[in-house]
Structure formats: structure tokens, C-alpha cells
CSV table of C-alpha atoms and ligand atoms in Angstrom, one decimal:
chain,number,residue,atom,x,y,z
A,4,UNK,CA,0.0,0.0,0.0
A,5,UNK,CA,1.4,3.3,-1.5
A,6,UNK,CA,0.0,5.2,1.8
A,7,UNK,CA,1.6,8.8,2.2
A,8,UNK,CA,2.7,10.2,5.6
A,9,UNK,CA,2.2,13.4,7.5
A,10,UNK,CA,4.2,16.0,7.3
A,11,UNK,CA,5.0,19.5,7.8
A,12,UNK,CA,4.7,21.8,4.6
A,13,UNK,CA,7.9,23.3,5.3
A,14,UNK,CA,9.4,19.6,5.0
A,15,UNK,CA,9.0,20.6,1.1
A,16,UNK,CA,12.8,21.1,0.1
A,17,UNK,CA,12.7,25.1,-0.9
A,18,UNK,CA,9.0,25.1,-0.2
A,19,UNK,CA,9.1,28.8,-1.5
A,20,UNK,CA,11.1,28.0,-4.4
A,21,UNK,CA,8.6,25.7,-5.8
A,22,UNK,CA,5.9,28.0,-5.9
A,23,UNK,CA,7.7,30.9,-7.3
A,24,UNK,CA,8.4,28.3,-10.2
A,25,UNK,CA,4.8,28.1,-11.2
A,26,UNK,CA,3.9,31.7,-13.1
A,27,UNK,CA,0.8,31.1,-13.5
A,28,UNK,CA,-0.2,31.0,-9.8
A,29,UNK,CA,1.3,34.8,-9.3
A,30,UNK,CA,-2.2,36.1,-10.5
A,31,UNK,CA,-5.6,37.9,-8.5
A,32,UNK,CA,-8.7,36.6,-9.4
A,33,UNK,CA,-11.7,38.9,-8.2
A,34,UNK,CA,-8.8,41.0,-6.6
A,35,UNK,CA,-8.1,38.0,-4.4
A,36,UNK,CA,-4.2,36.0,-4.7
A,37,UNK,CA,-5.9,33.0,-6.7
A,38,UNK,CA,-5.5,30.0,-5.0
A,39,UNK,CA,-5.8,27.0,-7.7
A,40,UNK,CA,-7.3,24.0,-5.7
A,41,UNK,CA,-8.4,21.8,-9.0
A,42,UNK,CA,-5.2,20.2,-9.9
A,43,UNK,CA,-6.9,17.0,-10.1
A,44,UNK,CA,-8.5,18.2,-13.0
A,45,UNK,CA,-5.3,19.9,-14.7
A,46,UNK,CA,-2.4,20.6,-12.9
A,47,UNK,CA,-0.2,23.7,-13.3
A,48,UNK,CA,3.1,23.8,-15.3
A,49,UNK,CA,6.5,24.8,-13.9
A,50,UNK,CA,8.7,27.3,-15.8
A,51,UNK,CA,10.8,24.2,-16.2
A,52,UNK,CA,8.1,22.4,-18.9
A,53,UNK,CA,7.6,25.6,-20.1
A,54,UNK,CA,10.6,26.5,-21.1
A,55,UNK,CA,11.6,22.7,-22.4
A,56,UNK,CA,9.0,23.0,-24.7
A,57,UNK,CA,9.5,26.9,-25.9
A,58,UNK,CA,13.2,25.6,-26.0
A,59,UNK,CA,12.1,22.5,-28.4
A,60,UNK,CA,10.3,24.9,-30.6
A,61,UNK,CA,12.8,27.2,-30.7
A,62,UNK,CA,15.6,25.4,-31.5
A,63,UNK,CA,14.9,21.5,-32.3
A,64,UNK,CA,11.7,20.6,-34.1
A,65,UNK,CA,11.6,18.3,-36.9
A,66,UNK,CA,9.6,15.2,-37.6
A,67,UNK,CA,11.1,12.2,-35.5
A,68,UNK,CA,12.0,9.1,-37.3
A,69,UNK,CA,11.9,10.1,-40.5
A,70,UNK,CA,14.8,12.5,-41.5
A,71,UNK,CA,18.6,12.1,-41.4
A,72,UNK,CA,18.9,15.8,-41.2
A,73,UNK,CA,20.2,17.2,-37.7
A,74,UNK,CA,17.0,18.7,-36.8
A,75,UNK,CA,14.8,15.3,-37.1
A,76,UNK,CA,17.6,13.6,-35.2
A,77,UNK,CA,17.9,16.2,-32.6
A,78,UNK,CA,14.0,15.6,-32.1
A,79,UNK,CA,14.4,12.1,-32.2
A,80,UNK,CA,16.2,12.2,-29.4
A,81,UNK,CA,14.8,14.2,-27.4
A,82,UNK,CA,11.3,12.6,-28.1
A,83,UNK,CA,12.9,9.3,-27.0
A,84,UNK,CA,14.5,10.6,-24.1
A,85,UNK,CA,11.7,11.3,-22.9
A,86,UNK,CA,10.5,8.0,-23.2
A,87,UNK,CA,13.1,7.1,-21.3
A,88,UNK,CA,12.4,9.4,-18.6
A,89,UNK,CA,8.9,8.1,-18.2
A,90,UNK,CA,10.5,4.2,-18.2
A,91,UNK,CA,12.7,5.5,-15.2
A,92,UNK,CA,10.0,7.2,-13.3
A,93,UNK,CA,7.9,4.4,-13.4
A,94,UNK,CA,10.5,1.4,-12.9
A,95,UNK,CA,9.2,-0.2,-16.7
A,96,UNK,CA,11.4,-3.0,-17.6
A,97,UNK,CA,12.0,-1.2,-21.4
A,98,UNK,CA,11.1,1.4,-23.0
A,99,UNK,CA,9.2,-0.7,-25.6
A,100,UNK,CA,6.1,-0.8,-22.9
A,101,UNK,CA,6.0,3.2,-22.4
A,102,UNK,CA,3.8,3.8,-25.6
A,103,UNK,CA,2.8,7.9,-25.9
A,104,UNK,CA,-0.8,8.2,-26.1
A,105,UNK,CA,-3.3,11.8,-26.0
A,106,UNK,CA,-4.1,10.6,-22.3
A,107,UNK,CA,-5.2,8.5,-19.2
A,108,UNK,CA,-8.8,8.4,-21.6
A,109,UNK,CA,-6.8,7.2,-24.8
A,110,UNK,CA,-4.6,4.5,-22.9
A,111,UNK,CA,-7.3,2.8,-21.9
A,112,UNK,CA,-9.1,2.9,-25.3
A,113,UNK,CA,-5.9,1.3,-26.5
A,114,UNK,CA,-6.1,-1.6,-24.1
A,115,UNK,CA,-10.3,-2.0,-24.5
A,116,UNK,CA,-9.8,-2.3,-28.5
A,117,UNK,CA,-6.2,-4.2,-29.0
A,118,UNK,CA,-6.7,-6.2,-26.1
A,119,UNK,CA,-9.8,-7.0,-24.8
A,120,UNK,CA,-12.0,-6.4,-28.1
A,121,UNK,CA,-9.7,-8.9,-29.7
A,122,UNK,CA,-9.8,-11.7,-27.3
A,123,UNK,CA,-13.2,-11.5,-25.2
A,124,UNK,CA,-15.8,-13.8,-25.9
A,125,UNK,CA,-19.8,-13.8,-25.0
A,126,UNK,CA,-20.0,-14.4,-21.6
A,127,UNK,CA,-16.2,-13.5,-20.5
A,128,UNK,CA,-16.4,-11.2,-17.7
A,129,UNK,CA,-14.6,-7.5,-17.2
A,130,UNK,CA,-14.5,-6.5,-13.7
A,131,UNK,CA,-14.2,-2.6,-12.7
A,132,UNK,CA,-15.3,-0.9,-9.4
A,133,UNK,CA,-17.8,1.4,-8.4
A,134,UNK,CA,-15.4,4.3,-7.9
A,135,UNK,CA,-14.0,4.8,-11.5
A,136,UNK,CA,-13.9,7.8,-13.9
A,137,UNK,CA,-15.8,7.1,-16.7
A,138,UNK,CA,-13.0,7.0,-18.6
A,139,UNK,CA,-12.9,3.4,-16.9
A,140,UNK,CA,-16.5,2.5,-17.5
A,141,UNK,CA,-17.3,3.5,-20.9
A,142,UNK,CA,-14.3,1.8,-22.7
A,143,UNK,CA,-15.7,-1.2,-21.1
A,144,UNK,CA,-19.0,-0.9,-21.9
A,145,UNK,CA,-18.3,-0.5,-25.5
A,146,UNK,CA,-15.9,-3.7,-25.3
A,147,UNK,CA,-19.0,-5.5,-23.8
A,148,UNK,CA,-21.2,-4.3,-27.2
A,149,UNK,CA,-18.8,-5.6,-29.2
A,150,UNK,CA,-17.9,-9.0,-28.2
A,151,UNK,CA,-20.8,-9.9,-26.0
A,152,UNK,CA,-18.6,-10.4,-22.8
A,153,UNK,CA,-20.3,-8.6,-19.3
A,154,UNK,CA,-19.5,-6.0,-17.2
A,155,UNK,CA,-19.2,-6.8,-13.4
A,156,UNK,CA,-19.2,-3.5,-10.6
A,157,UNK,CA,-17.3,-4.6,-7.5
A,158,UNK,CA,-19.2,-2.1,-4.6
A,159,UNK,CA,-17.4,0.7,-1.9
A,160,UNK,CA,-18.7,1.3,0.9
A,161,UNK,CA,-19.8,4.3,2.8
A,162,UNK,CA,-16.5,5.6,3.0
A,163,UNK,CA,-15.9,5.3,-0.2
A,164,UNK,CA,-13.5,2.1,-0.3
A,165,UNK,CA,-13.5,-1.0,-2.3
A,166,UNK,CA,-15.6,-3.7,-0.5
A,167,UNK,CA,-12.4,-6.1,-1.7
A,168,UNK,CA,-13.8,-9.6,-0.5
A,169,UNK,CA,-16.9,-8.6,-2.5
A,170,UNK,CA,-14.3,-7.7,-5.4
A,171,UNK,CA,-12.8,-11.1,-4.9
A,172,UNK,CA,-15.5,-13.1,-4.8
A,173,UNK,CA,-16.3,-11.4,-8.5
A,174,UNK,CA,-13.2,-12.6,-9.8
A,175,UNK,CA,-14.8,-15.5,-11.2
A,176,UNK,CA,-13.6,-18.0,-13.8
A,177,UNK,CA,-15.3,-16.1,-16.8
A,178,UNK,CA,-13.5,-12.9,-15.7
A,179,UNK,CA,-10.8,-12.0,-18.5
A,180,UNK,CA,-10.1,-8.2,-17.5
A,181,UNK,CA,-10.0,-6.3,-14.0
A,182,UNK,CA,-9.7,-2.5,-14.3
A,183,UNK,CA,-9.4,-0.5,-11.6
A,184,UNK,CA,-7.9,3.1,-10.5
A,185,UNK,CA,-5.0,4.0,-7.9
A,186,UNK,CA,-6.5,6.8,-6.5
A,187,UNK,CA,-10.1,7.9,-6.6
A,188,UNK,CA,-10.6,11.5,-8.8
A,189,UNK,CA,-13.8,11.9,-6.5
A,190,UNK,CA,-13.2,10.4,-3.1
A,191,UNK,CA,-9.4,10.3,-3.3
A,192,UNK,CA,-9.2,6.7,-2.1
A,193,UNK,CA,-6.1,4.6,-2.4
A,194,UNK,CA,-7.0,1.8,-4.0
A,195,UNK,CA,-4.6,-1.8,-2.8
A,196,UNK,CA,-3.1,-1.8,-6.1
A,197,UNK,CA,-0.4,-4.8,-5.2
A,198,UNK,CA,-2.7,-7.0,-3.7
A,199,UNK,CA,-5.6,-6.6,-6.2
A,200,UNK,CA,-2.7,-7.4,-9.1
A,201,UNK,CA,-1.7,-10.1,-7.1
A,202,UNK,CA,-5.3,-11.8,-7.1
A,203,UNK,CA,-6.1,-11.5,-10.7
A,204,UNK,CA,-2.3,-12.4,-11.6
A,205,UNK,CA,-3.4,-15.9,-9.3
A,206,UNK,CA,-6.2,-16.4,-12.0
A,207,UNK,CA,-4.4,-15.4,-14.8
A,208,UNK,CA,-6.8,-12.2,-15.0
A,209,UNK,CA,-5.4,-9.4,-17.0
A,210,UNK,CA,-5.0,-6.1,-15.0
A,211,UNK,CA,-5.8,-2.7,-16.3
A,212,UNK,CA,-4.8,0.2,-13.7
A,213,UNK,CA,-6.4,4.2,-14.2
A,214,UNK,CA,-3.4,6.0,-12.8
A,215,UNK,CA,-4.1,9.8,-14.2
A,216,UNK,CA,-4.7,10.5,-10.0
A,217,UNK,CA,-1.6,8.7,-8.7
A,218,UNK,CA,1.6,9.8,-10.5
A,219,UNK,CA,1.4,13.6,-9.6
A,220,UNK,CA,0.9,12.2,-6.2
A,221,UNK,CA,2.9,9.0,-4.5
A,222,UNK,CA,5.6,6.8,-6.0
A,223,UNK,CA,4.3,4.8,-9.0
A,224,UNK,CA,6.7,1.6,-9.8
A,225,UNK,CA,5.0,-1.2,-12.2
A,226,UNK,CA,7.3,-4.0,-11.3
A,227,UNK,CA,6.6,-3.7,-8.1
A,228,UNK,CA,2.8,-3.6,-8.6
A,229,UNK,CA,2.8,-6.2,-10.9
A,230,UNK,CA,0.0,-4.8,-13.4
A,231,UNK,CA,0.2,-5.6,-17.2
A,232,UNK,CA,-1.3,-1.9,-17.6
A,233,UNK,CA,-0.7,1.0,-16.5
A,234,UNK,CA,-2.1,4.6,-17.7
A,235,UNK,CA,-1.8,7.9,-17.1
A,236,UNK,CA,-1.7,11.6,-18.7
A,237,UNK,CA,0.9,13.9,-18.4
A,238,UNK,CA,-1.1,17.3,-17.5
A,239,UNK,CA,-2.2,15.8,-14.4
A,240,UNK,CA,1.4,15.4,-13.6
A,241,UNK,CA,2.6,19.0,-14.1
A,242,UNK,CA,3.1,18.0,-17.7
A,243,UNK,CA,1.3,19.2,-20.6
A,244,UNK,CA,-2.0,18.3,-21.9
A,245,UNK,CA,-2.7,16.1,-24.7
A,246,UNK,CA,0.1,13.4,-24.3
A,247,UNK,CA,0.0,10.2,-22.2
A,248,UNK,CA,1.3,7.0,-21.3
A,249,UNK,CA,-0.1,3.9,-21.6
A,250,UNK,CA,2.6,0.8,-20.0
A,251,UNK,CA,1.9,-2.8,-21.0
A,252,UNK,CA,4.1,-5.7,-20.3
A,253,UNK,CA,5.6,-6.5,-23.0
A,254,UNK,CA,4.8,-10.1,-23.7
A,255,UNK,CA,1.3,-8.8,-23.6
A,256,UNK,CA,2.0,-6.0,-25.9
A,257,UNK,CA,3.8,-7.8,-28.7
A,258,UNK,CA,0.5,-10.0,-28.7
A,259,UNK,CA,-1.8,-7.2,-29.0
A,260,UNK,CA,-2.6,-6.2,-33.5
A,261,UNK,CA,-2.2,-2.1,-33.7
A,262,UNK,CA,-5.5,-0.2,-33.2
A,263,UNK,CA,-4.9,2.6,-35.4
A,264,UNK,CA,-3.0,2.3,-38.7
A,265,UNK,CA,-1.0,4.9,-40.8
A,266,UNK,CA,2.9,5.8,-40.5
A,267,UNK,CA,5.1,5.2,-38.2
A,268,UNK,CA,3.6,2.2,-36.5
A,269,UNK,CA,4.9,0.3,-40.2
A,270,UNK,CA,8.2,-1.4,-41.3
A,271,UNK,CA,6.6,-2.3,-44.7
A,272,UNK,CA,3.7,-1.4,-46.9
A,273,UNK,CA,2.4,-2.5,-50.5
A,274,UNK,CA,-1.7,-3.3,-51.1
A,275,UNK,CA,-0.9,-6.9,-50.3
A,276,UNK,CA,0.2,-6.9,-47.1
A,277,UNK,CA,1.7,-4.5,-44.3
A,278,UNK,CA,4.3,-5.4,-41.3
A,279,UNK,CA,4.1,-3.6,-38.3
A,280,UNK,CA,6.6,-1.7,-36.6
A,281,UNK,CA,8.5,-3.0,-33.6
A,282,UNK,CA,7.1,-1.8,-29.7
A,283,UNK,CA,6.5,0.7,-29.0
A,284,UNK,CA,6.1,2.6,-32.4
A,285,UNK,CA,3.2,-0.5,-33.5
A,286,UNK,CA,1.2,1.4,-31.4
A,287,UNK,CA,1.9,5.3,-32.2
A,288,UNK,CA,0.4,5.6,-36.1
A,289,UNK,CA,0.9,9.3,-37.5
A,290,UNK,CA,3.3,12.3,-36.7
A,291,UNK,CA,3.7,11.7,-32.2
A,292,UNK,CA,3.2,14.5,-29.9
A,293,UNK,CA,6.7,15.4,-29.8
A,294,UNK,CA,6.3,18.9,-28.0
A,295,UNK,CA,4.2,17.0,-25.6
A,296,UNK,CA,6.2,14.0,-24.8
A,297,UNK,CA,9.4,16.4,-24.7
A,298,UNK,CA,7.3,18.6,-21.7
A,299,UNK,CA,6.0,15.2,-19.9
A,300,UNK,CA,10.3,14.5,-19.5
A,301,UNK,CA,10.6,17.9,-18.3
A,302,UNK,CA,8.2,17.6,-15.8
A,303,UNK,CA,9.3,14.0,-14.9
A,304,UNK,CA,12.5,15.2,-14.4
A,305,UNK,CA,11.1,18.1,-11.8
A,306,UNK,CA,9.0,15.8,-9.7
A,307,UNK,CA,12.2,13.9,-9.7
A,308,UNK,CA,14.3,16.5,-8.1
A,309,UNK,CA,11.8,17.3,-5.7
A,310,UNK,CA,11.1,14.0,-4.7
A,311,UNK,CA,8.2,11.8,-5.0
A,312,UNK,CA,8.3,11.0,-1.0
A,313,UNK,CA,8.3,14.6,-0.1
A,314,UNK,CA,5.6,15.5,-2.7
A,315,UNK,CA,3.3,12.4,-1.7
A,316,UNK,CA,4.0,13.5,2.7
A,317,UNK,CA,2.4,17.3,1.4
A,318,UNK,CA,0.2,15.7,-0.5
A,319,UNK,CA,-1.5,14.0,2.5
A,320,UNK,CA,-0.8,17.0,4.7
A,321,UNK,CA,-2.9,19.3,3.0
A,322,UNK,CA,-5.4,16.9,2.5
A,323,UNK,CA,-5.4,16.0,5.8
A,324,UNK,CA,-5.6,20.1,7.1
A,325,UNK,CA,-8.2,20.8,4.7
A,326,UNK,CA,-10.4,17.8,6.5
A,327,UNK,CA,-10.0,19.0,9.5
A,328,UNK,CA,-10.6,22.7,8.5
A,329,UNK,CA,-13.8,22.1,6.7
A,330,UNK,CA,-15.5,19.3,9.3
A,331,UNK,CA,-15.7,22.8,11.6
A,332,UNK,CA,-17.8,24.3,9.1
A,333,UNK,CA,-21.5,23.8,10.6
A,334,UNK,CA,-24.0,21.6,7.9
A,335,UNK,CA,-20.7,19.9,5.9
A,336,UNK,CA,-20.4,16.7,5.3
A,337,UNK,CA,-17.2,14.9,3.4
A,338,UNK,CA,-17.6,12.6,0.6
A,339,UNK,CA,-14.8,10.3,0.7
A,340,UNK,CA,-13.5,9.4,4.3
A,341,UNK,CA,-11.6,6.5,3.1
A,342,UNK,CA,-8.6,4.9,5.7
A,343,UNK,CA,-6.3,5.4,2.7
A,344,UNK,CA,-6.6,8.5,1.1
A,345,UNK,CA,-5.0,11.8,-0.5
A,346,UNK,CA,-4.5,15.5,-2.3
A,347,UNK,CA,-7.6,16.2,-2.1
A,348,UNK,CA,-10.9,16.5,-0.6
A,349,UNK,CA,-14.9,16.3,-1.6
A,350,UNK,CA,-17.5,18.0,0.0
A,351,UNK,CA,-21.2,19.0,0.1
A,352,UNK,CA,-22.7,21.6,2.3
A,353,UNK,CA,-26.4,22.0,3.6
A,354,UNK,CA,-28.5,23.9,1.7
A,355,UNK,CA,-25.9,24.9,-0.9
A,356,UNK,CA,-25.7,23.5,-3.8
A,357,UNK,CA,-21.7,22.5,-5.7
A,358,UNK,CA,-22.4,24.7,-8.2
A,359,UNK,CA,-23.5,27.9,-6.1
A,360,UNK,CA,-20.4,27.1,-3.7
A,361,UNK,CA,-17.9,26.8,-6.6
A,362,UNK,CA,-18.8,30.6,-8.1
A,363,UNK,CA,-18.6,32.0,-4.9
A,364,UNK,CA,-15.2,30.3,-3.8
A,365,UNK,CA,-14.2,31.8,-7.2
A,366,UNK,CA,-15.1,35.4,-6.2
A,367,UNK,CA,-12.7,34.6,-3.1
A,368,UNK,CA,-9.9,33.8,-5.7
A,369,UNK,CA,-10.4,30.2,-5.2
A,370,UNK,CA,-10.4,27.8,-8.1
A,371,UNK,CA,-12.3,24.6,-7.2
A,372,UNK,CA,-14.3,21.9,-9.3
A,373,UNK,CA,-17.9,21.1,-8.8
A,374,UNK,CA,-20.1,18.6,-10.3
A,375,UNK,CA,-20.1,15.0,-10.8
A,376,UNK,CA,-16.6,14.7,-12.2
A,377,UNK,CA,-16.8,12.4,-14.5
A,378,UNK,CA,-18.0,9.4,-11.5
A,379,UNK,CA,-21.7,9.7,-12.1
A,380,UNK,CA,-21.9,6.2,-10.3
A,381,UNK,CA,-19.8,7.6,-7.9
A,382,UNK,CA,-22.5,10.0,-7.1
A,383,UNK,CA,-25.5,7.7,-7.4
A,384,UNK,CA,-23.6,6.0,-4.7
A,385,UNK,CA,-24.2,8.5,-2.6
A,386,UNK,CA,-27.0,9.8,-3.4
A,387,UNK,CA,-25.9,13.5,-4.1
A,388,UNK,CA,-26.2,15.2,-7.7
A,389,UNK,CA,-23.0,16.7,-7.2
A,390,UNK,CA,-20.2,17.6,-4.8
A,391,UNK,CA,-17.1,20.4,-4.9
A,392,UNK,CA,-13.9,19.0,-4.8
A,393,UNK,CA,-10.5,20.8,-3.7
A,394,UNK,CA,-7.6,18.7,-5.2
A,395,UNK,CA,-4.1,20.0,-3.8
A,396,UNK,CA,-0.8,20.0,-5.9
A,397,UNK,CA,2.7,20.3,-4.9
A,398,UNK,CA,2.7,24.6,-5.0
A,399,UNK,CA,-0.7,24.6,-2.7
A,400,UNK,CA,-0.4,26.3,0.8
A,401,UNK,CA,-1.8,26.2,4.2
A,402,UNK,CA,-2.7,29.7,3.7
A,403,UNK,CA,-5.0,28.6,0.8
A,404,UNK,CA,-6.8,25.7,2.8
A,405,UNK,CA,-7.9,29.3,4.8
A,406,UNK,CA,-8.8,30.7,1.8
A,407,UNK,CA,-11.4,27.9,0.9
A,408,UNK,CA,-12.4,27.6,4.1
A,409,UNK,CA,-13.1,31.4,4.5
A,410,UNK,CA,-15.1,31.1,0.9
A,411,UNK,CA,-16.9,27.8,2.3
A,412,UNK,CA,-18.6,30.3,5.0
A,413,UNK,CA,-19.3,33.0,3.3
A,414,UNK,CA,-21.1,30.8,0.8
A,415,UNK,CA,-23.3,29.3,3.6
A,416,UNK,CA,-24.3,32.3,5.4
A,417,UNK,CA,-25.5,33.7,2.0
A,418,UNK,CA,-27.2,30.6,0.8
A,419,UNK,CA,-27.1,28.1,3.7
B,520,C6P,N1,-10.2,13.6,-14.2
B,520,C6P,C1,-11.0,15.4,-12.9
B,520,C6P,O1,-11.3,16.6,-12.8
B,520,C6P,P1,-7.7,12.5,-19.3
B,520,C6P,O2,-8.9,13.4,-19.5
B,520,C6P,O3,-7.7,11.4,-20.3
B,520,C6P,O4,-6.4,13.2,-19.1
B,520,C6P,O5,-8.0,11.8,-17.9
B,520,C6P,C2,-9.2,11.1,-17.6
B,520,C6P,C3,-9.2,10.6,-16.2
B,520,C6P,C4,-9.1,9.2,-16.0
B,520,C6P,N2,-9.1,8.7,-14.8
B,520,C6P,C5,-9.2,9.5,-13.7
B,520,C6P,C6,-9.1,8.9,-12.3
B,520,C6P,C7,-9.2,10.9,-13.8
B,520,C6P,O6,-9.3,11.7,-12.7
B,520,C6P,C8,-9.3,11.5,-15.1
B,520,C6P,C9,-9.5,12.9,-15.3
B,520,C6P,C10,-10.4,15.0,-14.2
B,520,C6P,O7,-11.1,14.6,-12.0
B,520,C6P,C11,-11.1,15.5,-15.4
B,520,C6P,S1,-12.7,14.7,-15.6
């Protein structure tokens, strides 16, 4: 269990250095110093990845793979450094399994069409959990149409945690697929990543693991979890948006046909018959998101420096502070109160709805997210049509945990 420990704020190496390197976050909203509590949804980019990528632009970009001029090689290696960086960060065995995708959403496509669309039959069984995003469910679902196999929903319980023997007992001998995420988006639940891998590997289940919530947050090593999938997207992670990582094993990689065709993922073409490129570039067809995957390096390379312990100990501290601040708030009520939990925290207050509480915290500078974020069955679970959600990042504050709270207030003595 990936569980992140207390600690102080200041235990940050050069806390203050690490905000100043986010521009971005210098800004008043509404007159107020804006305090961006929705890095769950996007993170915020460091001077760092915005500078790799002006740099790339500037000096470097070419076409990778394709040109024996200086430029294309210069991007070529950059664009595979970065793969590199990724493999590092996330303890791959080779950089053949790190395959660049647009996102966490697009990984998981990739998996639910090259794997599971090409070997489920009727009746095989996917397994996912009540607590996913739907860019868990829906993949799934559309798998389901199109080979006549059955989704399976293992429950959570009132504190939003999986009910695991209930997951185990659905681990049944039909079951082909179990997908599940490492941290909740809406409850910010650890999930027991190692030991759920460990069950389905017993069975010879494949494993499928949503991690666009972990990576910005606690140490992420795929060896050591043993899943044959792993995704996750790179603007969650202080990276840019639109590129992505999907990690397979790579005997279960080389199995899988290409889901998309066109160049790059080719070693041969005439109308007879094509042969497919080698891993990981079978799975990357057209011109890659070079910019992108350069930036995701760059901001691997930050959290690196920082360290992941440090970041995943303030991670839990703020979430941990902001619990505590907002349970003194008269009429709230958390959503989410799992054992093991982080970054961030979901709410609803009496008498006010999500929506009414997320414009006024913005008139108090502060940027939270309010709806059903993408967990409708998360919701439904609870019974609630919506909740707010502050999600913490590496550059967030005590001060600004006061800030919300201070918003929090004001928005239930005007509406409570
Ligand atoms: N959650 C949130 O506000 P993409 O859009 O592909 O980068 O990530 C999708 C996704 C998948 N799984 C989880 C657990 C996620 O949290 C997200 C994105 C954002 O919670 C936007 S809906």
C-alpha cells in the first residue's frame, strides 16, 4: 500500500522556491491571490516544462524518425529521451512498454480495442469498481457491445472504499479483465493496487490500472505492482495536456494487433500486405506528440528533483488540514473518508448546492471543481447530484486551505 505520511509543509525542500516556479499561480482573481485548488483536473506547469518545450520549438523541431537531417535527429532524441524518462520514473522494464498516447482516456481505449476487443468472448467477464472515472467504465462498456462479454461493478462502501472480498468473490472464472484506479478522482481513495494485481495475476486475469490520479501524487513503480497496464496523462502530472502513457508488459504488448493504422507504426507497406513496426512505435500511427512528450520528460524530471516522497508526505498534509478545516464548518459533510486517502478532498454543504459554492469560492480567488466529475456512479452511490472537490498540488499552501475555508462560510451564510 502506496500510503503517504504526514508532514509538515515546510518539510518541502525550498518550499518557496517551488511555488515561485509556477507563473501562472502569481495572478488575483476577483482581486483575491488565486488559489488553484483543482489540480486533479489539470495541474499547473512549472517554468521548467515551459521552457523545455518553448526551447524545443525554438531550436529542435523536426519530424522524428523520419529525417537524417540534424533537426529530425535532434528531435528524435529528445522525443525518446523522454520515453526514457517516463520508463525511469515508473520502474518499466524497457522502454518498448512506455507507448505515448493523447491521455489517461486514450490508454485505456488502446487496451479496451487491441486487447480486450480482440480476445473477449460472450459471456467472458470485465470487472471494474464502483469508484471509476468514466473513462474506466465507458471503454468497457463498448468492449461488452462488441464482443458480448459482461460487465461486473465490485461495490465501496460508505466511505468510499473497495468492498475487496466482495471484489474477490467477483473474480470469477469467466472474468478476462479487472480494471481499476490507484487513486479515486472523486473520493481520493487509495486503492490496494499490489494486492488486487496479485489476485487476478493468481487467475491469470489481465490487470488494467487508471493512474491519471496517482503519478502527480505517490511513488508509482510497475514492477513492483505487478500490473500488465498502467495509464496515465501527463497534465495531471505538471506535464502538458494532450500526451499520455499507456505501460503494458511487453509479452502482452507484442501479442496485441495495432488499433490505429497509418505511419510510423509500419516497417513495410504494398496493397498486399503490411508489417508492423516494432514496440512501442506499432502502437503510435501518424506524426507523435513530440512537443508534448518532450514537456511530460521535463516535468518528470522536476518531480524527480523534488522527490516523490516529499511530494506524496504534502500531498496528505494538505489533505489532511483541509479535513480537519472544513468538518468545523456547521452543515458539511465529506464525501470520501476513506482509511487510505490523498490530495484532495470532496464535500457538500447543507442547503448549498456544488455549483453555487464553486462561483462563490471563485469570487474569493479560489479555483475549485464542482459537479459529478466524470463518476456519475460515484455519485449515485451517494445519493448526491454533485459535490465540490478541492484537489491540492505540490505549490498549494496552508494559507489557501484558509482561503477555501473562509469562501466555504461566506457561501453558507449567503445561501445556507
Ligand atoms: N479527471 C478530474 O477533474 P484524461 O482526460 O484522459 O487526461 O484523464 C481522464 C481521467 C481518467 N481517470 C481519472 C481517475 C481521472 O481523474 C481522469 C481525469 C479529471 O477529475 C477531469 S474529468
Amino acid at each position: 500500500m502506496n500510503q503517504p505520511q504526514a508532514a509538515s509543509i515546510k518539510d518541502l525542500p525550498d518550499f518557496a522556491a517551488i511555488r515561485a516556479d509556477f507563473p501562472i499561480l502569481e495572478q488575483q482573481v476577483h482581486g483575491c491571490p488565486l488559489a488553484y485548488l483543482d489540480s486533479a483536473a489539470s495541474a499547473q506547469r512549472p517554468r521548467q516544462v515551459i521552457d523545455a518545450i518553448a526551447d524545443y520549438y525554438r531550436h529542435d523541431h523536426a519530424n522524428v524518425h523520419r529525417g537524417v537531417h540534424t533537426l529530425s535527429q535532434r528531435a528524435t532524441e529528445a522525443y525518446e529521451g523522454a520515453r526514457e524518462s517516463v520508463r525511469r520514473f515508473i520502474n518499466a522494464a524497457s522502454s518498448k512498454e512506455i507507448i505515448f498516447t493523447r491521455g489517461t482516456t486514450e490508454a485505456i481505449n488502446l487496451v479496451a480495442q487491441a486487447f480486450a476487443r480482440t480476445t473477449l468472448k460472450p459471456g467472458d467477464e470485465i470487472l471494474i469498481t464502483w469508484m471509476e472515472h468514466h473513462s474506466n467504465i465507458v471503454p468497457w462498456q463498448m468492449v461488452c457491445e462488441q464482443t458480448g462479454a459482461v460487465l461486473r461493478v465490485a461495490p465501496i462502501n460508505d466511505r468510499g472504499e473497495l468492498e475487496l472480498d466482495a471484489w474477490k468473490k467477483l473474480l470469477g472464472k469467466k472474468t478476462r479483465v479487472a480494471a481499476f484506479g490507484h487513486i479515486s478522482n472523486a473520493l481520493g481513495t487509495i486503492n490496494p493496487v499490489h494486492e488486487l494485481c496479485a489476485e487476478a495475476r493468481r487467475r491469470g486475469i489481465a490487470t488494467v490500472i487508471d493512474g491519471a490520479q496517482a503519478l502527480p501524487h505517490i511513488d508509482v513503480d510497475v514492477r513492483s505492482i505487478d500490473c500488465d497496464f498502467y495509464a496515465f496523462s501527463g497534465h495531471k502530472m505538471y506535464g502538458p495536456t494532450g500526451i499520455g502513457v499507456l505501460y503494458g508488459r511487453e509479452e502482452m504488448l507484442q501479442d496485441m494487433p495495432p488499433w490505429q493504422g497509418g505511419g510510423e507504426m509500419i516497417l513495410a507497406v504494398d496493397f498486399e500486405k503490411t508489417v508492423y513496426n516494432e514496440l512501442p512505435h506499432k502502437f503510435e500511427a501518424g506524426t507523435p506528440n513530440i512537443a508534448g512528450a518532450i514537456g511530460l520528460g521535463a516535468a518528470v524530471a522536476y518531480l524527480e528533483n523534488i522527490g516523490m516522497e516529499q511530494i506524496a508526505a504534502h500531498g496528505y498534509e494538505l489533505m489532511r488540514l483541509a479535513s480537519e478545516a472544513l468538518l468545523a464548518v456547521p452543515g458539511l459533510r465529506l464525501i470520501g473518508t476513506a482509511e487510505h486517502k490523498t490530495a484532495l478532498v470532496s464535500f457538500v454543504v447543507d442547503g448549498v448546492h456544488p455549483h453555487d459554492l464553486g462561483t462563490i469560492a471563485d469570487h474569493h480567488g479560489v479555483a475549485i471543481r464542482t459537479g459529478h466529475h466524470c463518476a456519475m456512479p460515484v455519485m449515485q452511490r451517494f445519493g448526491l447530484p454533485a459535490t465540490a472537490r478541492a484537489s491540492f498540488g505540490i505549490y498549494n499552501t496552508e494559507a489557501e486551505i484558509d482561503q477555501l475555508v473562509a469562501a466555504v462560510r461566506d457561501a453558507k451564510e449567503v445561501l445556507g
